[in-house]
């Protein structure tokens, strides 16, 4: 299941929803991506723009692809948009499987594809103005290693 | 056609959404880009470097050679940076 939302998410609550009443899940991987400080510049905030409609459509396609490639019993993707501050959560990926390898690999795959295929754009606010974040070649490489 | 622009393309063009009647000389995405570039300096700036522009037709990724039709929703945006 996927959600695109402005509101924060609660990892514990999401885990409970996925696993309630189930005894077949042996491995759960959760990944949370957060807004972090930039180091040399002070990040005041970051705003995530997205393409309503296409974002949901692409996240669903990515989740369906993960389910086709690994034996997942459940999965969850939540991606936030809007203005976020350092320390705020941006994205949540949860994968549930019988064994850890599938859960680890599927979570990694979901993040790699999400970063290069889900239509979100980050603009960073620092003391000196606004800057659009540029796509990174290393993210493309990480996405490409999973094939098409 | 409904045209959508995101991120710095939206800022350079000055709008995020507009409608455009499809003329006969616009058959592909590349034709549309050539048409839009001639609309003004904001468009020219937005479409200056096609190598950093992605396109989606009806909410799926497409190519500059993809055919377009009246009624399509066509979005232009820079490489995505979510996650």
mmCIF file of C-alpha atoms in Angstrom:
data_model
loop_
_atom_site.group_PDB
_atom_site.id
_atom_site.type_symbol
_atom_site.label_atom_id
_atom_site.label_comp_id
_atom_site.label_asym_id
_atom_site.label_seq_id
_atom_site.Cartn_x
_atom_site.Cartn_y
_atom_site.Cartn_z
ATOM 1 C CA UNK A 1 0.000 0.000 0.000
ATOM 2 C CA UNK A 2 1.232 3.464 -0.815
ATOM 3 C CA UNK A 3 0.415 6.934 0.524
ATOM 4 C CA UNK A 4 1.492 10.393 -0.577
ATOM 5 C CA UNK A 5 0.752 12.846 2.211
ATOM 6 C CA UNK A 6 1.760 16.094 3.871
ATOM 7 C CA UNK A 7 1.167 14.723 7.382
ATOM 8 C CA UNK A 8 3.832 12.971 9.484
ATOM 9 C CA UNK A 9 3.731 9.185 9.814
ATOM 10 C CA UNK A 10 4.074 6.908 12.828
ATOM 11 C CA UNK A 11 6.346 3.924 12.136
ATOM 12 C CA UNK A 12 5.058 1.883 15.087
ATOM 13 C CA UNK A 13 1.464 2.387 14.006
ATOM 14 C CA UNK A 14 2.251 1.429 10.407
ATOM 15 C CA UNK A 15 4.071 -1.723 11.564
ATOM 16 C CA UNK A 16 1.105 -2.718 13.710
ATOM 17 C CA UNK A 17 -1.300 -2.291 10.773
ATOM 18 C CA UNK A 18 0.861 -4.514 8.540
ATOM 19 C CA UNK A 19 1.473 -7.296 11.031
ATOM 20 C CA UNK A 20 -1.665 -7.425 13.175
ATOM 21 C CA UNK A 21 -2.956 -10.991 13.513
ATOM 22 C CA UNK A 22 -0.257 -12.438 11.239
ATOM 23 C CA UNK A 23 2.092 -15.214 12.315
ATOM 24 C CA UNK A 24 3.598 -15.970 8.901
ATOM 25 C CA UNK A 25 5.894 -12.919 8.747
ATOM 26 C CA UNK A 26 9.428 -13.774 9.842
ATOM 27 C CA UNK A 27 11.322 -10.652 8.784
ATOM 28 C CA UNK A 28 10.463 -6.965 8.733
ATOM 29 C CA UNK A 29 12.693 -4.216 7.380
ATOM 30 C CA UNK A 30 11.776 -0.583 7.953
ATOM 31 C CA UNK A 31 13.607 2.313 6.336
ATOM 32 C CA UNK A 32 12.976 5.949 7.226
ATOM 33 C CA UNK A 33 14.495 8.784 5.216
ATOM 34 C CA UNK A 34 14.813 12.129 7.013
ATOM 35 C CA UNK A 35 15.708 15.737 6.301
ATOM 36 C CA UNK A 36 19.274 16.323 7.409
ATOM 37 C CA UNK A 37 21.574 19.282 7.818
ATOM 38 C CA UNK A 38 23.857 19.991 4.877
ATOM 39 C CA UNK A 39 27.127 20.410 6.704
ATOM 40 C CA UNK A 40 28.743 23.463 5.141
ATOM 41 C CA UNK A 41 25.447 25.362 4.722
ATOM 42 C CA UNK A 42 22.714 25.622 7.322
ATOM 43 C CA UNK A 43 19.515 24.091 6.049
ATOM 44 C CA UNK A 44 16.475 25.952 7.337
ATOM 45 C CA UNK A 45 13.901 23.791 5.617
ATOM 46 C CA UNK A 46 13.196 21.768 2.520
ATOM 47 C CA UNK A 47 10.063 21.788 0.406
ATOM 48 C CA UNK A 48 9.051 18.729 -1.575
ATOM 49 C CA UNK A 49 7.004 19.386 -4.694
ATOM 50 C CA UNK A 50 5.264 16.461 -6.384
ATOM 51 C CA UNK A 51 3.061 15.606 -9.329
ATOM 52 C CA UNK A 52 -0.310 14.595 -7.852
ATOM 53 C CA UNK A 53 -1.662 11.555 -9.682
ATOM 54 C CA UNK A 54 1.583 10.515 -11.350
ATOM 55 C CA UNK A 55 3.336 10.188 -8.000
ATOM 56 C CA UNK A 56 0.756 7.709 -6.697
ATOM 57 C CA UNK A 57 0.756 5.872 -10.037
ATOM 58 C CA UNK A 58 4.555 5.488 -10.092
ATOM 59 C CA UNK A 59 4.780 4.430 -6.430
ATOM 60 C CA UNK A 60 2.147 1.751 -7.075
ATOM 61 C CA UNK A 61 4.117 0.491 -10.075
ATOM 62 C CA UNK A 62 7.327 0.353 -8.038
ATOM 63 C CA UNK A 63 5.606 -1.531 -5.207
ATOM 64 C CA UNK A 64 4.039 -3.984 -7.685
ATOM 65 C CA UNK A 65 7.489 -4.581 -9.206
ATOM 66 C CA UNK A 66 8.971 -5.336 -5.765
ATOM 67 C CA UNK A 67 6.171 -7.793 -5.051
ATOM 68 C CA UNK A 68 6.834 -9.545 -8.380
ATOM 69 C CA UNK A 69 10.574 -9.843 -7.677
ATOM 70 C CA UNK A 70 10.543 -10.922 -4.017
ATOM 71 C CA UNK A 71 8.184 -13.073 -1.918
ATOM 72 C CA UNK A 72 6.776 -10.221 0.159
ATOM 73 C CA UNK A 73 3.866 -10.792 2.502
ATOM 74 C CA UNK A 74 3.247 -7.088 2.975
ATOM 75 C CA UNK A 75 4.784 -3.766 2.058
ATOM 76 C CA UNK A 76 4.170 -0.104 2.776
ATOM 77 C CA UNK A 77 5.436 3.099 1.199
ATOM 78 C CA UNK A 78 4.664 6.541 2.609
ATOM 79 C CA UNK A 79 6.197 9.642 1.025
ATOM 80 C CA UNK A 80 5.584 13.125 2.373
ATOM 81 C CA UNK A 81 5.448 16.398 0.480
ATOM 82 C CA UNK A 82 5.361 20.052 1.492
ATOM 83 C CA UNK A 83 7.674 22.002 3.785
ATOM 84 C CA UNK A 84 9.849 19.876 6.082
ATOM 85 C CA UNK A 85 12.536 20.838 8.576
ATOM 86 C CA UNK A 86 15.799 19.100 9.558
ATOM 87 C CA UNK A 87 14.942 16.026 11.629
ATOM 88 C CA UNK A 88 11.541 15.571 9.974
ATOM 89 C CA UNK A 89 10.740 12.258 8.325
ATOM 90 C CA UNK A 90 10.378 12.272 4.519
ATOM 91 C CA UNK A 91 9.827 8.682 3.453
ATOM 92 C CA UNK A 92 8.946 5.314 4.991
ATOM 93 C CA UNK A 93 9.438 1.904 3.389
ATOM 94 C CA UNK A 94 8.432 -1.307 5.167
ATOM 95 C CA UNK A 95 8.878 -4.788 3.720
ATOM 96 C CA UNK A 96 7.666 -8.017 5.316
ATOM 97 C CA UNK A 97 8.735 -11.497 4.245
ATOM 98 C CA UNK A 98 9.297 -14.984 5.645
ATOM 99 C CA UNK A 99 13.072 -14.480 5.562
ATOM 100 C CA UNK A 100 15.382 -11.517 5.956
ATOM 101 C CA UNK A 101 17.114 -11.540 2.581
ATOM 102 C CA UNK A 102 13.950 -10.804 0.620
ATOM 103 C CA UNK A 103 12.906 -8.098 3.089
ATOM 104 C CA UNK A 104 16.330 -6.378 2.993
ATOM 105 C CA UNK A 105 16.670 -6.558 -0.788
ATOM 106 C CA UNK A 106 13.122 -5.415 -1.497
ATOM 107 C CA UNK A 107 13.466 -2.418 0.851
ATOM 108 C CA UNK A 108 16.714 -1.417 -0.836
ATOM 109 C CA UNK A 109 15.143 -1.828 -4.285
ATOM 110 C CA UNK A 110 12.082 0.238 -3.330
ATOM 111 C CA UNK A 111 14.233 3.134 -2.143
ATOM 112 C CA UNK A 112 16.575 2.980 -5.156
ATOM 113 C CA UNK A 113 13.715 3.040 -7.656
ATOM 114 C CA UNK A 114 11.677 5.553 -5.701
ATOM 115 C CA UNK A 115 14.585 8.001 -5.745
ATOM 116 C CA UNK A 116 14.892 7.906 -9.539
ATOM 117 C CA UNK A 117 11.305 7.288 -10.671
ATOM 118 C CA UNK A 118 8.849 8.920 -8.242
ATOM 119 C CA UNK A 119 8.109 12.499 -9.359
ATOM 120 C CA UNK A 120 9.239 14.555 -6.362
ATOM 121 C CA UNK A 121 11.535 17.570 -6.394
ATOM 122 C CA UNK A 122 13.329 19.064 -3.391
ATOM 123 C CA UNK A 123 14.091 22.732 -2.981
ATOM 124 C CA UNK A 124 16.354 23.632 -0.069
ATOM 125 C CA UNK A 125 16.124 26.838 1.943
ATOM 126 C CA UNK A 126 19.353 28.089 3.445
ATOM 127 C CA UNK A 127 20.310 31.465 4.850
ATOM 128 C CA UNK A 128 21.282 32.593 1.340
ATOM 129 C CA UNK A 129 18.189 31.557 -0.579
ATOM 130 C CA UNK A 130 16.552 28.632 -2.326
ATOM 131 C CA UNK A 131 18.292 25.921 -4.322
ATOM 132 C CA UNK A 132 16.751 23.046 -6.272
ATOM 133 C CA UNK A 133 18.446 19.778 -5.363
ATOM 134 C CA UNK A 134 20.138 18.175 -8.376
ATOM 135 C CA UNK A 135 19.773 14.496 -9.194
ATOM 136 C CA UNK A 136 22.842 12.421 -8.325
ATOM 137 C CA UNK A 137 24.620 10.047 -10.717
ATOM 138 C CA UNK A 138 25.126 7.619 -7.820
ATOM 139 C CA UNK A 139 21.346 7.382 -7.372
ATOM 140 C CA UNK A 140 20.955 6.565 -11.081
ATOM 141 C CA UNK A 141 23.638 3.874 -10.754
ATOM 142 C CA UNK A 142 21.938 2.396 -7.676
ATOM 143 C CA UNK A 143 18.623 2.302 -9.548
ATOM 144 C CA UNK A 144 20.131 0.817 -12.720
ATOM 145 C CA UNK A 145 21.769 -2.074 -10.913
ATOM 146 C CA UNK A 146 18.316 -3.638 -10.395
ATOM 147 C CA UNK A 147 17.756 -3.761 -14.175
ATOM 148 C CA UNK A 148 14.679 -2.498 -15.986
ATOM 149 C CA UNK B 1 -3.617 19.154 -24.479
ATOM 150 C CA UNK B 2 -2.974 19.886 -20.839
ATOM 151 C CA UNK B 3 0.632 20.897 -20.173
ATOM 152 C CA UNK B 4 2.191 20.706 -16.708
ATOM 153 C CA UNK B 5 5.549 22.044 -15.515
ATOM 154 C CA UNK B 6 7.294 21.259 -12.246
ATOM 155 C CA UNK B 7 10.158 22.543 -10.070
ATOM 156 C CA UNK B 8 12.486 25.066 -11.752
ATOM 157 C CA UNK B 9 10.771 24.584 -15.104
ATOM 158 C CA UNK B 10 7.547 25.864 -13.520
ATOM 159 C CA UNK B 11 9.422 28.836 -12.046
ATOM 160 C CA UNK B 12 11.113 29.769 -15.322
ATOM 161 C CA UNK B 13 7.908 29.480 -17.352
ATOM 162 C CA UNK B 14 5.876 31.286 -14.706
ATOM 163 C CA UNK B 15 2.988 28.834 -14.576
ATOM 164 C CA UNK B 16 2.515 25.209 -13.576
ATOM 165 C CA UNK B 17 -0.329 24.395 -15.903
ATOM 166 C CA UNK B 18 -1.768 25.528 -19.217
ATOM 167 C CA UNK B 19 -3.893 24.262 -22.064
ATOM 168 C CA UNK B 20 -2.677 24.226 -25.634
ATOM 169 C CA UNK B 21 -4.616 23.284 -28.757
ATOM 170 C CA UNK B 22 -2.643 20.687 -30.708
ATOM 171 C CA UNK B 23 -1.729 21.932 -34.169
ATOM 172 C CA UNK B 24 -0.928 19.608 -37.079
ATOM 173 C CA UNK B 25 2.773 20.423 -36.958
ATOM 174 C CA UNK B 26 3.051 18.988 -33.424
ATOM 175 C CA UNK B 27 3.346 15.206 -33.740
ATOM 176 C CA UNK B 28 5.921 14.302 -31.087
ATOM 177 C CA UNK B 29 7.235 15.593 -27.770
ATOM 178 C CA UNK B 30 10.242 17.061 -29.603
ATOM 179 C CA UNK B 31 7.870 19.024 -31.876
ATOM 180 C CA UNK B 32 6.032 20.334 -28.824
ATOM 181 C CA UNK B 33 9.279 21.438 -27.162
ATOM 182 C CA UNK B 34 10.301 23.321 -30.327
ATOM 183 C CA UNK B 35 6.888 25.019 -30.357
ATOM 184 C CA UNK B 36 7.067 25.966 -26.659
ATOM 185 C CA UNK B 37 10.648 27.282 -26.858
ATOM 186 C CA UNK B 38 9.456 29.919 -29.319
ATOM 187 C CA UNK B 39 6.730 31.174 -26.967
ATOM 188 C CA UNK B 40 8.976 33.465 -24.959
ATOM 189 C CA UNK B 41 12.166 33.887 -22.944
ATOM 190 C CA UNK B 42 10.835 31.994 -19.900
ATOM 191 C CA UNK B 43 10.028 28.962 -22.058
ATOM 192 C CA UNK B 44 13.371 29.250 -23.858
ATOM 193 C CA UNK B 45 15.148 29.269 -20.479
ATOM 194 C CA UNK B 46 13.145 26.307 -19.196
ATOM 195 C CA UNK B 47 13.791 24.175 -22.288
ATOM 196 C CA UNK B 48 17.352 25.407 -22.847
ATOM 197 C CA UNK B 49 19.031 22.079 -22.038
ATOM 198 C CA UNK B 50 16.889 19.113 -23.170
ATOM 199 C CA UNK B 51 19.376 16.686 -21.573
ATOM 200 C CA UNK B 52 18.071 17.611 -18.116
ATOM 201 C CA UNK B 53 14.368 17.474 -18.988
ATOM 202 C CA UNK B 54 12.079 14.511 -18.375
ATOM 203 C CA UNK B 55 8.671 14.126 -19.958
ATOM 204 C CA UNK B 56 5.579 12.166 -18.968
ATOM 205 C CA UNK B 57 2.503 11.579 -21.103
ATOM 206 C CA UNK B 58 -0.684 10.770 -19.206
ATOM 207 C CA UNK B 59 1.376 10.219 -16.025
ATOM 208 C CA UNK B 60 3.803 7.664 -17.493
ATOM 209 C CA UNK B 61 7.390 8.366 -18.511
ATOM 210 C CA UNK B 62 7.828 9.022 -22.230
ATOM 211 C CA UNK B 63 10.579 10.042 -24.671
ATOM 212 C CA UNK B 64 11.120 13.062 -26.890
ATOM 213 C CA UNK B 65 10.222 10.827 -29.858
ATOM 214 C CA UNK B 66 6.901 9.766 -28.291
ATOM 215 C CA UNK B 67 3.794 10.719 -30.294
ATOM 216 C CA UNK B 68 1.272 13.036 -28.671
ATOM 217 C CA UNK B 69 -2.443 13.452 -29.197
ATOM 218 C CA UNK B 70 -5.109 16.039 -28.464
ATOM 219 C CA UNK B 71 -6.379 15.472 -24.936
ATOM 220 C CA UNK B 72 -3.054 14.183 -23.594
ATOM 221 C CA UNK B 73 -1.706 15.376 -20.260
ATOM 222 C CA UNK B 74 1.949 16.176 -20.915
ATOM 223 C CA UNK B 75 4.285 17.045 -18.061
ATOM 224 C CA UNK B 76 7.832 18.428 -18.244
ATOM 225 C CA UNK B 77 10.147 18.353 -15.256
ATOM 226 C CA UNK B 78 13.790 18.077 -14.172
ATOM 227 C CA UNK B 79 15.231 14.737 -12.989
ATOM 228 C CA UNK B 80 13.412 13.712 -9.812
ATOM 229 C CA UNK B 81 14.976 14.144 -6.359
ATOM 230 C CA UNK B 82 12.598 12.487 -3.893
ATOM 231 C CA UNK B 83 13.296 9.841 -1.283
#
